[in-house]
CSV table of N, CA and C in Angstrom, one decimal:
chain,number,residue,atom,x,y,z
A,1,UNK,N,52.3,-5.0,-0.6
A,1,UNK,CA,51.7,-4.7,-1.9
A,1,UNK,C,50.3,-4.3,-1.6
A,2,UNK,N,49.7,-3.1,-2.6
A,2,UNK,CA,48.4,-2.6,-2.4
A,2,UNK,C,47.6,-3.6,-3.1
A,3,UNK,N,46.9,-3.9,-2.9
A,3,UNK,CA,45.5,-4.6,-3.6
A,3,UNK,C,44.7,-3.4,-3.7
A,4,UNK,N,43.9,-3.6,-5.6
A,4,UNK,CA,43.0,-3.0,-5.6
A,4,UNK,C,41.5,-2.9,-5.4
A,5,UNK,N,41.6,-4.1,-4.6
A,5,UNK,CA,40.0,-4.7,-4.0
A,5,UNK,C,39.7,-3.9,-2.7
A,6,UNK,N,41.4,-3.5,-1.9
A,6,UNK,CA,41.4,-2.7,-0.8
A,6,UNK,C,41.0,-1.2,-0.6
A,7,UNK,N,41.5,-0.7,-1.9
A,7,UNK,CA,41.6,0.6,-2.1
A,7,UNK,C,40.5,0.7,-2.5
A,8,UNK,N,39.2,0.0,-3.6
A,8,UNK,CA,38.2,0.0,-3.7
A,8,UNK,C,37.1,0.1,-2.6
A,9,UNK,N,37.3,-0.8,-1.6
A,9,UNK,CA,36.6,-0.9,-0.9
A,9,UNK,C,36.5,0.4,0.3
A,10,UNK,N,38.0,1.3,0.5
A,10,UNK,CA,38.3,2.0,1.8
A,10,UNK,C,37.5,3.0,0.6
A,11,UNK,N,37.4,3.6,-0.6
A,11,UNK,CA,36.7,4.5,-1.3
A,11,UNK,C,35.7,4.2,-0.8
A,12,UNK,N,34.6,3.1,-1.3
A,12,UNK,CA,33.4,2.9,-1.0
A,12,UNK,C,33.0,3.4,0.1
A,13,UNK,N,33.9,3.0,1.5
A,13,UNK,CA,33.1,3.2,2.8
A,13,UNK,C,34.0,4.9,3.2
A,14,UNK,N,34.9,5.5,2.6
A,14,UNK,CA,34.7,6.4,2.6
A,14,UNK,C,33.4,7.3,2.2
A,15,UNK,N,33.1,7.1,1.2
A,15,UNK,CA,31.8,7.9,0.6
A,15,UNK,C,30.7,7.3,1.2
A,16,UNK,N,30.9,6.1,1.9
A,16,UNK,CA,29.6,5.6,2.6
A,16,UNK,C,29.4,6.7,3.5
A,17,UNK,N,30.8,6.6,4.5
A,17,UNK,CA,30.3,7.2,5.5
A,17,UNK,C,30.2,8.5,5.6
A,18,UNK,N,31.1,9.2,4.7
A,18,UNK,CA,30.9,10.4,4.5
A,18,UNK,C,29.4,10.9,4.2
A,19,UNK,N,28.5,10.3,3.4
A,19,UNK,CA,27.2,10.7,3.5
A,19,UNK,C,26.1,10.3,4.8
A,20,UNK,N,27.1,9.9,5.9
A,20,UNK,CA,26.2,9.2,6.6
A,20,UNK,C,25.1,7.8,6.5
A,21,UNK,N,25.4,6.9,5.8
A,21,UNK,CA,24.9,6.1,5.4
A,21,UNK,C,25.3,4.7,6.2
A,22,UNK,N,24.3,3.9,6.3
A,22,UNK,CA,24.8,3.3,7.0
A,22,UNK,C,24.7,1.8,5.9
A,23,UNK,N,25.6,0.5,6.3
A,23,UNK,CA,25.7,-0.7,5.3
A,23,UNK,C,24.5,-1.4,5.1
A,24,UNK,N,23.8,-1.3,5.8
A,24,UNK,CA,22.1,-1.8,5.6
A,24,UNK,C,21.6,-1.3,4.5
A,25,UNK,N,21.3,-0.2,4.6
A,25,UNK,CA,21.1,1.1,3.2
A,25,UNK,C,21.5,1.3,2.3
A,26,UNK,N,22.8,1.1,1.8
A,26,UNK,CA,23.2,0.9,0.9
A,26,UNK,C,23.0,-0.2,0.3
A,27,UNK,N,23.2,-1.5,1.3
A,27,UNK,CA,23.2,-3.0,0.5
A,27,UNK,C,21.7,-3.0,0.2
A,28,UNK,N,20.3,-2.6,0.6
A,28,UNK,CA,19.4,-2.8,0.0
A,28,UNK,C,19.2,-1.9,-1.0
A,29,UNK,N,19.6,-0.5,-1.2
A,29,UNK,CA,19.2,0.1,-2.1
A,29,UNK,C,20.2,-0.4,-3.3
A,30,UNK,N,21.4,-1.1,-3.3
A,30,UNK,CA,22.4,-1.7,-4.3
A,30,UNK,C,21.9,-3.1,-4.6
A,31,UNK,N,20.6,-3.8,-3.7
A,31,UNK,CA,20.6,-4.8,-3.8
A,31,UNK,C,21.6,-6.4,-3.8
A,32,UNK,N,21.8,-6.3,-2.7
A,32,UNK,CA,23.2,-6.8,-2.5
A,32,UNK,C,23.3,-6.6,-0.6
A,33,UNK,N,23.5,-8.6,-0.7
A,33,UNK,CA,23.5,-8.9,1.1
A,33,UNK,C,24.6,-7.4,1.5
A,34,UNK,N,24.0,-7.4,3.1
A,34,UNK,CA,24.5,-6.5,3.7
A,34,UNK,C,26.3,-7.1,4.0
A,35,UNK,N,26.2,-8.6,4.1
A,35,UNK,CA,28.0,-9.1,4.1
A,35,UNK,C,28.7,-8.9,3.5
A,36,UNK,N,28.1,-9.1,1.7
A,36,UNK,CA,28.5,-9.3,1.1
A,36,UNK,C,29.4,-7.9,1.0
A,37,UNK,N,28.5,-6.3,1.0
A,37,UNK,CA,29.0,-5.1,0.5
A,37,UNK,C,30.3,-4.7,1.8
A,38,UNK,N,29.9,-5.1,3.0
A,38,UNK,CA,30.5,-5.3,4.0
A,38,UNK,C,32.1,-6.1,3.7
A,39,UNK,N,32.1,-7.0,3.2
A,39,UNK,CA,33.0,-7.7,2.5
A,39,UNK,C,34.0,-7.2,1.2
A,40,UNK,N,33.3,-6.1,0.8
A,40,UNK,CA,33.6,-5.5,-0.6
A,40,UNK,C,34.1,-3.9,0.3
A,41,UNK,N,33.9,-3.9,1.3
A,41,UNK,CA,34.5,-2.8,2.0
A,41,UNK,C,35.5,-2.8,2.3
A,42,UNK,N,35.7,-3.7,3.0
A,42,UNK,CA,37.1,-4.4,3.7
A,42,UNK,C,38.1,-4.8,3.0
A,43,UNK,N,37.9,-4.8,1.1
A,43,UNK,CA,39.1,-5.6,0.9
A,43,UNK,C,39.2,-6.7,0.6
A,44,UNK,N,37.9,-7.7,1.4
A,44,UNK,CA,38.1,-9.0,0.9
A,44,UNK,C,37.3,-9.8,0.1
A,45,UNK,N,36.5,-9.4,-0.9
A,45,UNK,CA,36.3,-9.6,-2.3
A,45,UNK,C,36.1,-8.7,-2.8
A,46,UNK,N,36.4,-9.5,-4.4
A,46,UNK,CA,36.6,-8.4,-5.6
A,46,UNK,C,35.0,-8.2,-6.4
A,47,UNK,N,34.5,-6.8,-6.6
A,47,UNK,CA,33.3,-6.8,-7.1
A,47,UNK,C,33.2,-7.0,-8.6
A,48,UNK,N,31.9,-7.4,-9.1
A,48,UNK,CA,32.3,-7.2,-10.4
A,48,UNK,C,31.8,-6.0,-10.7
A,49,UNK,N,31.9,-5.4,-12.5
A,49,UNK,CA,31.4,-4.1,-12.5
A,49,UNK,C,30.2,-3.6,-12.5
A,50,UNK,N,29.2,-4.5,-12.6
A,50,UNK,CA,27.9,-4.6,-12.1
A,50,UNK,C,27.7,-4.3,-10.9
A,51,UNK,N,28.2,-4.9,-9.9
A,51,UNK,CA,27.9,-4.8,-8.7
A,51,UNK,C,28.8,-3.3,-8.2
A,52,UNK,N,29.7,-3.3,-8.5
A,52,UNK,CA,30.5,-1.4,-8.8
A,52,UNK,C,29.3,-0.7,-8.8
A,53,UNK,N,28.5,-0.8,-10.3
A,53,UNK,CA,27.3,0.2,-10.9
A,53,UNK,C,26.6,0.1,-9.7
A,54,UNK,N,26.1,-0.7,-9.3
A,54,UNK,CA,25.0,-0.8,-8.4
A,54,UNK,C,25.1,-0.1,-7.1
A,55,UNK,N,26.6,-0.2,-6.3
A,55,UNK,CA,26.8,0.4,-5.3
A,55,UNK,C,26.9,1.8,-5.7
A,56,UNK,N,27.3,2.1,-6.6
A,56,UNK,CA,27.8,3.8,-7.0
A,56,UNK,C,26.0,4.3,-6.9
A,57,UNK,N,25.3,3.6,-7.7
A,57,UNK,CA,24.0,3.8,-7.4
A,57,UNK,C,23.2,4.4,-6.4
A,58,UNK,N,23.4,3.6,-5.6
A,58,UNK,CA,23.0,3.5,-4.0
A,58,UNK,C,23.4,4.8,-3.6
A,59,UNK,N,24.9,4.5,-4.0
A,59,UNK,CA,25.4,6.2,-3.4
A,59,UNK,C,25.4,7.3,-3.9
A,60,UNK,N,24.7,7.2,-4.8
A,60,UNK,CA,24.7,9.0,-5.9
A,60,UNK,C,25.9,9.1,-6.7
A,61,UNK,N,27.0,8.1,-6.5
A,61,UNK,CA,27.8,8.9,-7.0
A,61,UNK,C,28.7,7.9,-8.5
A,62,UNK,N,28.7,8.8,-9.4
A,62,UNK,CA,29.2,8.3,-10.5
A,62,UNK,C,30.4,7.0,-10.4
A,63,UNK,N,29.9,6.3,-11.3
A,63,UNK,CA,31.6,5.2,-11.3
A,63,UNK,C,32.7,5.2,-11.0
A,64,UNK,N,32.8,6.5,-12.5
A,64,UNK,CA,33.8,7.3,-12.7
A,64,UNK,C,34.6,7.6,-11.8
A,65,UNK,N,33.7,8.3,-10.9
A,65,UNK,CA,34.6,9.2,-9.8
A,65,UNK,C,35.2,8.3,-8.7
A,66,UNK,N,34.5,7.0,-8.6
A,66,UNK,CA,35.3,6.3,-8.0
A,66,UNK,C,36.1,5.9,-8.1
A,67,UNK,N,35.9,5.0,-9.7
A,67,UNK,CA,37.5,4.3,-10.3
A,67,UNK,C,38.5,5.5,-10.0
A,68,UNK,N,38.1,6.9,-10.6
A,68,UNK,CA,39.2,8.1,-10.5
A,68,UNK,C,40.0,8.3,-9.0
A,69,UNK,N,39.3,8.3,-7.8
A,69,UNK,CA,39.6,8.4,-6.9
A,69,UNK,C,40.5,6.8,-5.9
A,70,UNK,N,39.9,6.0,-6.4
A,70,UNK,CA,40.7,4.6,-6.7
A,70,UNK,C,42.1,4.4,-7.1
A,71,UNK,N,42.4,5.2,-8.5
A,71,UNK,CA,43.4,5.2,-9.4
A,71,UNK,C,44.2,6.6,-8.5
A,72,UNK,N,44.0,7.8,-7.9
A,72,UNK,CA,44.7,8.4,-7.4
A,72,UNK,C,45.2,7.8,-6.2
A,73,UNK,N,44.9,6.8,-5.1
A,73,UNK,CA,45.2,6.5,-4.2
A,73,UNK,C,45.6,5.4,-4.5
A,74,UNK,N,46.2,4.7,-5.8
A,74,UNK,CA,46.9,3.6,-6.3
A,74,UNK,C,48.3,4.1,-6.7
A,75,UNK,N,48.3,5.2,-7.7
A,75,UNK,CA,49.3,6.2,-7.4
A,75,UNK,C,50.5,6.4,-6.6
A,76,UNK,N,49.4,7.2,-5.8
A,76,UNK,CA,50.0,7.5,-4.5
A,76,UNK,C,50.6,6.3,-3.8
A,77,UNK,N,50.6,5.2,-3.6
A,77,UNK,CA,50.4,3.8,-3.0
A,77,UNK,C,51.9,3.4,-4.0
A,78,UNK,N,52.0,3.4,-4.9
A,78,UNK,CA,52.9,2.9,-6.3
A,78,UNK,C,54.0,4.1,-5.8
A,79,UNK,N,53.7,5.4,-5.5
A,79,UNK,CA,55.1,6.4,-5.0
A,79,UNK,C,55.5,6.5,-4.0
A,80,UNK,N,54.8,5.8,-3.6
A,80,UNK,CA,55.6,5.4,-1.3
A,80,UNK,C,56.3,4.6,-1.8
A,81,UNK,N,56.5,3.5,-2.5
A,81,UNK,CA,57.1,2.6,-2.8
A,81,UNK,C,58.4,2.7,-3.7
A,82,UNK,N,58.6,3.6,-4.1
A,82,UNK,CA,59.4,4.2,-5.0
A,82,UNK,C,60.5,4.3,-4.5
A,83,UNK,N,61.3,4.3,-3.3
A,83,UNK,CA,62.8,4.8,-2.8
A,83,UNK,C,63.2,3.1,-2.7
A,84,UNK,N,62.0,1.8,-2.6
A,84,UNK,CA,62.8,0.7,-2.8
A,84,UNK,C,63.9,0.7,-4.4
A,85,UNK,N,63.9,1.2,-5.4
A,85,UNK,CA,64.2,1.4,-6.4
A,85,UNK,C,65.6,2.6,-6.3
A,86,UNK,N,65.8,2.6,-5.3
A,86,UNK,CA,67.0,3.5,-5.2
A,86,UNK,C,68.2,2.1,-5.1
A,87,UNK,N,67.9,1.4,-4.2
A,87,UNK,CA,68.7,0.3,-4.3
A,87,UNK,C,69.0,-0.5,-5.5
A,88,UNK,N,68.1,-0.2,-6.2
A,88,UNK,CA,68.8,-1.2,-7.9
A,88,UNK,C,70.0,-0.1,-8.2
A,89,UNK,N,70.7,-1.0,-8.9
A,89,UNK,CA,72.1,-0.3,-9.9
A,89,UNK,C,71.3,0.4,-10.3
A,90,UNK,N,72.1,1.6,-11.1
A,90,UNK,CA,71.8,3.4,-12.2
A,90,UNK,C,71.7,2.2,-13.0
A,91,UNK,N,72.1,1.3,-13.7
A,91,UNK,CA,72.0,0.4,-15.0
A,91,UNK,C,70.2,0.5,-15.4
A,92,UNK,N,70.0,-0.1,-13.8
A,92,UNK,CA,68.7,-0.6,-14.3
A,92,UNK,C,67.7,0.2,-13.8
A,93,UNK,N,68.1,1.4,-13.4
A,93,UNK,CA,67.0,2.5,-13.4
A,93,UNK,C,66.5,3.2,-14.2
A,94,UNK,N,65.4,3.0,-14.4
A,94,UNK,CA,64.7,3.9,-15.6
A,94,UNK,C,64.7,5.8,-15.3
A,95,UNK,N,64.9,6.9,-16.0
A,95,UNK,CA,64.7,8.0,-15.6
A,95,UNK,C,63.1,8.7,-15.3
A,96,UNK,N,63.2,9.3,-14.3
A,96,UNK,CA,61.8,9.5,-13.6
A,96,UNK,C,60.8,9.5,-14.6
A,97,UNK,N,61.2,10.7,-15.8
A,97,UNK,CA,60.6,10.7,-16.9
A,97,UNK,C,59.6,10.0,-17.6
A,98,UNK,N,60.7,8.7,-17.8
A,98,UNK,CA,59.9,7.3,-18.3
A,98,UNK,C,58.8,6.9,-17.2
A,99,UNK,N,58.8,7.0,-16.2
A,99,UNK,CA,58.2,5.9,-15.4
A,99,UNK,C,57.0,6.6,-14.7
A,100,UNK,N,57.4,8.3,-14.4
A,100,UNK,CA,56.1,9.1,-14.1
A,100,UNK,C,55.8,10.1,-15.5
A,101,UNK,N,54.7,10.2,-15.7
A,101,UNK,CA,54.5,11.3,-16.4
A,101,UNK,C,54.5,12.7,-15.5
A,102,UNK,N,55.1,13.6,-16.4
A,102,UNK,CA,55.4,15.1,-15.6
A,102,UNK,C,54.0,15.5,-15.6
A,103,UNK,N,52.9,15.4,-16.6
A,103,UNK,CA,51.6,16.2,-16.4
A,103,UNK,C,50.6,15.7,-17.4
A,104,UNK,N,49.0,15.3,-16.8
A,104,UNK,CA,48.3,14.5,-17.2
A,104,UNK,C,47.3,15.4,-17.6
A,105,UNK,N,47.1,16.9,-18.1
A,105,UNK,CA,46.0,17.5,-18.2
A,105,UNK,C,46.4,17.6,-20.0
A,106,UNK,N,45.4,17.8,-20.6
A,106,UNK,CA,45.0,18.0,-21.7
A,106,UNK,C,45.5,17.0,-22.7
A,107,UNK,N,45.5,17.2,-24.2
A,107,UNK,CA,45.8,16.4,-25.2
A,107,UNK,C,47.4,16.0,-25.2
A,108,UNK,N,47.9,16.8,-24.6
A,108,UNK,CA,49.8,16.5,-24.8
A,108,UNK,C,50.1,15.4,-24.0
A,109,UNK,N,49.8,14.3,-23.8
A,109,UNK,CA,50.4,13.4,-23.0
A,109,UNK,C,51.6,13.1,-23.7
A,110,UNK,N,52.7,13.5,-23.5
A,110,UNK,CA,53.9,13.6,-24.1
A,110,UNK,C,54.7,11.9,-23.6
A,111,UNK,N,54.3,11.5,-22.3
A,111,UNK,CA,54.8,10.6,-21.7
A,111,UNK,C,54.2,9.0,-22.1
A,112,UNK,N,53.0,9.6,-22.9
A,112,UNK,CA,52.1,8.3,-23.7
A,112,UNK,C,51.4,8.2,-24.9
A,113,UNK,N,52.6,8.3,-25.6
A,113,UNK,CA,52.3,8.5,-27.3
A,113,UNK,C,50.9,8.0,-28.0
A,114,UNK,N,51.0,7.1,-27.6
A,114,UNK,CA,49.6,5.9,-28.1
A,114,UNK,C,47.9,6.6,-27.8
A,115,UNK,N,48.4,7.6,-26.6
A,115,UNK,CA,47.3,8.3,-26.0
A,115,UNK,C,47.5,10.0,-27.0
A,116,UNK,N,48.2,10.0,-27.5
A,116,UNK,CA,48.3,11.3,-27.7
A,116,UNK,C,47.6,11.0,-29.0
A,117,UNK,N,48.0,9.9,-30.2
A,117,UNK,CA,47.4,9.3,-31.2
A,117,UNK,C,46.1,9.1,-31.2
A,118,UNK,N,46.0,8.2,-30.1
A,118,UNK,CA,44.4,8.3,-29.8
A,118,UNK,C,43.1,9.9,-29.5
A,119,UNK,N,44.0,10.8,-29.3
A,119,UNK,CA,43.3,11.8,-28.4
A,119,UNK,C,43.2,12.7,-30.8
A,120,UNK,N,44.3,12.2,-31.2
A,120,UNK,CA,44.5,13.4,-32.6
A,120,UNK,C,43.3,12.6,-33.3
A,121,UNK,N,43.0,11.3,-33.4
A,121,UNK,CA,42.1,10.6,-34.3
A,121,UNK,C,40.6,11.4,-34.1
């Protein structure tokens, strides 16, 4: 199973290192022990969103874009997993339909009504 403390954290130190930065620098410019962010890299604690804000801070880079990039490699993570579901009976398989949405761009979320309602109001 993916944890999303893991996938949070492999983001973080992706963009850590991608800007060349090192965990010292970040954790003082985030304010926040260098273990602790260290810790929050790895997977093995969960930040709060405060402390989220604060690291994105450090890094330049929006929340957003994390949680976004987060959520795509949760995804992806949830559709490796998907051929265990070949083994259930046709009874209790849902059609792909239901369970992936075909396409997530603009107001037609056809696959999530409550969103499409929300998007007309």
């Amino acid at each position: 199973m993916v944890l999303l403390r893991q996938l949070l954290g492999d983001v973080l130190r992706r963009l850590r290192v991608r800007q060349a930065r090192t965990l010292r620098e970040v954790s003082t410019l985030a304010r926040v022990s260098l273990g602790y962010l260290s810790e929050v890299e790895r997977g093995q604690k969960e930040a709060s969103s405060e402390l989220l804000a604060s690291i994105c801070g450090a890094l330049g880079v929006p929340l957003s874009q994390v949680l976004r990039e987060v959520s795509d490699q949760f995804a992806l993570a949830e559709l490796q997993h998907a051929p265990v579901l070949a083994d259930a009976p046709e009874h209790e398989r849902l059609p792909i339909s239901e369970t992936v949405p075909s396409t997530m761009s603009g107001p037609e979320f056809d696959g999530f009504p409550e969103v499409k309602d929300m998007v007309a109001a």
